[in-house]
PDB file of C-alpha atoms in Angstrom:
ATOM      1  CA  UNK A   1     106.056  86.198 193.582  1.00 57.00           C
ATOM      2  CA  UNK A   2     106.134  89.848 193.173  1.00 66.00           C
ATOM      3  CA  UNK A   3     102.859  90.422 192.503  1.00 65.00           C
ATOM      4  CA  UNK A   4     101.633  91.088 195.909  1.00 64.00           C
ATOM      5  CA  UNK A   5     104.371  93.493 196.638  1.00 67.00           C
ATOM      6  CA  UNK A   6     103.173  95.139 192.913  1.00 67.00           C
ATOM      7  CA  UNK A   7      99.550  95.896 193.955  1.00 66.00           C
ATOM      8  CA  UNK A   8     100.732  97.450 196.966  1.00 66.00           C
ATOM      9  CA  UNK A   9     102.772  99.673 195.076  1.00 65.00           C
ATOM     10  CA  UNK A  10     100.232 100.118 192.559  1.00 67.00           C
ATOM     11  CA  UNK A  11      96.532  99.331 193.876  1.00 67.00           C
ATOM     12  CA  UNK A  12      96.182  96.805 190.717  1.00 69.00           C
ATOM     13  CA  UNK A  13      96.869  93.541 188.957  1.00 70.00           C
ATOM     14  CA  UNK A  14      98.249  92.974 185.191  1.00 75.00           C
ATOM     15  CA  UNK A  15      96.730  90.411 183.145  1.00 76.00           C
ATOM     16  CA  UNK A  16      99.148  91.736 180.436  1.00 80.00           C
ATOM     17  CA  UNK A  17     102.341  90.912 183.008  1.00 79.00           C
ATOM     18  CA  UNK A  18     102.829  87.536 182.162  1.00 79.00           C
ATOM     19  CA  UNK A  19     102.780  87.357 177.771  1.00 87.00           C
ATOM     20  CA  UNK A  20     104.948  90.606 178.240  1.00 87.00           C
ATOM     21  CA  UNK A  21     107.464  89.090 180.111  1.00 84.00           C
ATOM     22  CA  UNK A  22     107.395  86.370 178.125  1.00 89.00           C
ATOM     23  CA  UNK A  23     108.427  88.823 175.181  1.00 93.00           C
ATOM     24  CA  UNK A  24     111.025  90.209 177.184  1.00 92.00           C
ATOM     25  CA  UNK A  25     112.357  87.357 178.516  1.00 92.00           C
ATOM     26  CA  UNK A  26     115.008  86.447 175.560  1.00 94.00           C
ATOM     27  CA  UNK A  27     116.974  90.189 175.849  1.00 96.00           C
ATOM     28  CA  UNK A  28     116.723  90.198 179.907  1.00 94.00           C
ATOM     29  CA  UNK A  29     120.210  88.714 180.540  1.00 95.00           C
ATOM     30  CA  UNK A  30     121.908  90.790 177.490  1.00 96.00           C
ATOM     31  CA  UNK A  31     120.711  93.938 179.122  1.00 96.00           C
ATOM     32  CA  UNK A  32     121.526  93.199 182.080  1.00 96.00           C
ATOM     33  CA  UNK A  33     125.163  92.179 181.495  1.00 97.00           C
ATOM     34  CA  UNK A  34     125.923  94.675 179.346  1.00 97.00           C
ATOM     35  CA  UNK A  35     124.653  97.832 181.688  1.00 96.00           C
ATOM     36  CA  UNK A  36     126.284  96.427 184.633  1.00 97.00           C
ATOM     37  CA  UNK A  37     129.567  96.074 182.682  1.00 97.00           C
ATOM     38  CA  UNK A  38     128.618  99.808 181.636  1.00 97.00           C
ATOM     39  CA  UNK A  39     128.085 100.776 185.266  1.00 97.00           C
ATOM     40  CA  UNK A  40     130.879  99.239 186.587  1.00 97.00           C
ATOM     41  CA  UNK A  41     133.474 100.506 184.095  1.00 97.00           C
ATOM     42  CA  UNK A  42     132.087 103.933 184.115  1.00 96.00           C
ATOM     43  CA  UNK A  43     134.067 105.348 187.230  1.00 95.00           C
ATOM     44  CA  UNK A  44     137.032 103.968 185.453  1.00 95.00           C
ATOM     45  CA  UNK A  45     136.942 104.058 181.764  1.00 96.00           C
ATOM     46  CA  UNK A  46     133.877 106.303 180.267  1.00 96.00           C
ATOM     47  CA  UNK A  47     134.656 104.690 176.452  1.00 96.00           C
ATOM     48  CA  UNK A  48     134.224 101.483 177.691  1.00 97.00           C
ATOM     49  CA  UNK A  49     131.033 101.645 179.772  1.00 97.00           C
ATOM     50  CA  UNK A  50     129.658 103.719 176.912  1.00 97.00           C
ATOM     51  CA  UNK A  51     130.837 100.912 174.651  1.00 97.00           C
ATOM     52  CA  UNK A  52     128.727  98.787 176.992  1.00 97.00           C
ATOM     53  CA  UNK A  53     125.754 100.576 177.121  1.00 97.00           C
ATOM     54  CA  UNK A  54     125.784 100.897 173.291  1.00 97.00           C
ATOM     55  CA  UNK A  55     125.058  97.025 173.787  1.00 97.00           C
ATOM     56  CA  UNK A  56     122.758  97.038 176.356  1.00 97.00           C
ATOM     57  CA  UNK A  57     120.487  99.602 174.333  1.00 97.00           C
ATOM     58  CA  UNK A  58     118.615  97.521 171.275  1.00 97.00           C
ATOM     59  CA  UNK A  59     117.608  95.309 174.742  1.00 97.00           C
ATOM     60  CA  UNK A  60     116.660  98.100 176.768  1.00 97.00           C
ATOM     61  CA  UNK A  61     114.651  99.575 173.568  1.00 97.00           C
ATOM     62  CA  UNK A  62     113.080  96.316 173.026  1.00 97.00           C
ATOM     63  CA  UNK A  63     111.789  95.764 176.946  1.00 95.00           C
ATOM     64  CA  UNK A  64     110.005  99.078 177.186  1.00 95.00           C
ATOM     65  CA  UNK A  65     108.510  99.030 174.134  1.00 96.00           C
ATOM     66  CA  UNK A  66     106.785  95.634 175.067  1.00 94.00           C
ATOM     67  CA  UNK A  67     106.332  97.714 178.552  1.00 89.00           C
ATOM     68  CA  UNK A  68     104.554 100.285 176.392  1.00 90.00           C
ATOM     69  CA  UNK A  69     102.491  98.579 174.319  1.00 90.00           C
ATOM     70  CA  UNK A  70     101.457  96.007 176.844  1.00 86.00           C
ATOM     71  CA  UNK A  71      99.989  98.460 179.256  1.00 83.00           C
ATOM     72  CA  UNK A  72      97.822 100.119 175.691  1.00 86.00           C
ATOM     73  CA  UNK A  73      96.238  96.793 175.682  1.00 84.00           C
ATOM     74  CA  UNK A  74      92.246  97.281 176.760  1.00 84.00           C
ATOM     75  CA  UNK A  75      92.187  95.656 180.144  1.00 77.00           C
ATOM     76  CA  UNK A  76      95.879  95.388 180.943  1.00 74.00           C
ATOM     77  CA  UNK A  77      95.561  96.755 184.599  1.00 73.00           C
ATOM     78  CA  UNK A  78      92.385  95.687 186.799  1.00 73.00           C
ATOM     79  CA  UNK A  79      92.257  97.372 190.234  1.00 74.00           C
ATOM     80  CA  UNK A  80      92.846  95.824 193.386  1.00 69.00           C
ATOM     81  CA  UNK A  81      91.736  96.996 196.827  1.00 70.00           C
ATOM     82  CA  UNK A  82      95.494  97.026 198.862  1.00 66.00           C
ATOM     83  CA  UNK A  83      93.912  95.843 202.072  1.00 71.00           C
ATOM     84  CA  UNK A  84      95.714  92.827 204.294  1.00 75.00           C
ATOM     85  CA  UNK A  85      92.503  90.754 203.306  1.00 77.00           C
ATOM     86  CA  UNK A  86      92.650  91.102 199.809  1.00 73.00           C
ATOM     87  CA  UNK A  87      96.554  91.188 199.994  1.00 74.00           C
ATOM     88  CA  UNK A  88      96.897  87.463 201.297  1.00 80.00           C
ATOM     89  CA  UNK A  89      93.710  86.618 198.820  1.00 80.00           C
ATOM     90  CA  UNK A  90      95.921  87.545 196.271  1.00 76.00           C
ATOM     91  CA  UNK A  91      99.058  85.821 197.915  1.00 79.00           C
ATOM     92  CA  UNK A  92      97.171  82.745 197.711  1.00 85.00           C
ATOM     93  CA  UNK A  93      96.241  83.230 194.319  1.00 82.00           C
ATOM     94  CA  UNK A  94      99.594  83.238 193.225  1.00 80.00           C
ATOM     95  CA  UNK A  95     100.516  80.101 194.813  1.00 86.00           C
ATOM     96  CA  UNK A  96      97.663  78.397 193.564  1.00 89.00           C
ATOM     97  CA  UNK A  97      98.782  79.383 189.997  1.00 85.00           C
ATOM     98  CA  UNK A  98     102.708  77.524 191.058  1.00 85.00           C
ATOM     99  CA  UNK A  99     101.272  74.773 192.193  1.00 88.00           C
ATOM    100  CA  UNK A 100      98.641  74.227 189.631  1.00 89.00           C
ATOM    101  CA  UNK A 101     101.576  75.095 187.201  1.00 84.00           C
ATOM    102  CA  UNK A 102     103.787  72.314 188.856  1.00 85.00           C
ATOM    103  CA  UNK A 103     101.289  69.872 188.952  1.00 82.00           C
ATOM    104  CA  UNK A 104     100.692  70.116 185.046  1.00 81.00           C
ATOM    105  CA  UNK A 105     104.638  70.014 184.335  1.00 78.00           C
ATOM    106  CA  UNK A 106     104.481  66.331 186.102  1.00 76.00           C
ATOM    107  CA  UNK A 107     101.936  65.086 183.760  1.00 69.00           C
TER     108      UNK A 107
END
């Protein structure tokens, strides 16, 4: 769903976006508990919210290395023209992919 918004932002579409999500996928809600506790204790109590984001960093580490080493992969970024045509072509695209994707989890 954000992929459309993405090659707006970036003129280009990532093959490599979905297997590196996938890899990220398993440490996504650790880091994200753990620096929001961080964040929202820091005003309050700097040990703690450094004790938090001493949790949330093997995650963190973990996400942009797949980040890194995802967009090294030959072909991980294929340009896109950013025009409204080529915008809702790619829109559709997407959907397409869902519904094909819904389709084969009924069978």
């Amino acid at each position: 769903a954000c992929t459309p918004v993405l090659v707006l932002m970036a003129a280009g579409v990532s093959p490599m976006a979905v297997p590196a999500n996938m890899l990220a996928v398993p440490v996504v809600a650790w880091a994200t508990v753990a620096g929001l506790i961080a964040a929202v204790t820091a005003p309050w109590c700097l040990p703690l919210a450094h004790g938090a984001a001493w949790i949330a960093e093997p995650a963190c580490w973990w996400m942009v290395r797949v980040a890194h080493l995802g967009a090294r992969v030959p072909g991980a970024t294929l340009g896109w023209p950013s025009g409204a045509p080529e915008l809702a072509l790619l829109g559709a695209l997407v959907l397409l992919g869902v519904l094909v994707r819904r389709r084969a989890r009924r069978l």
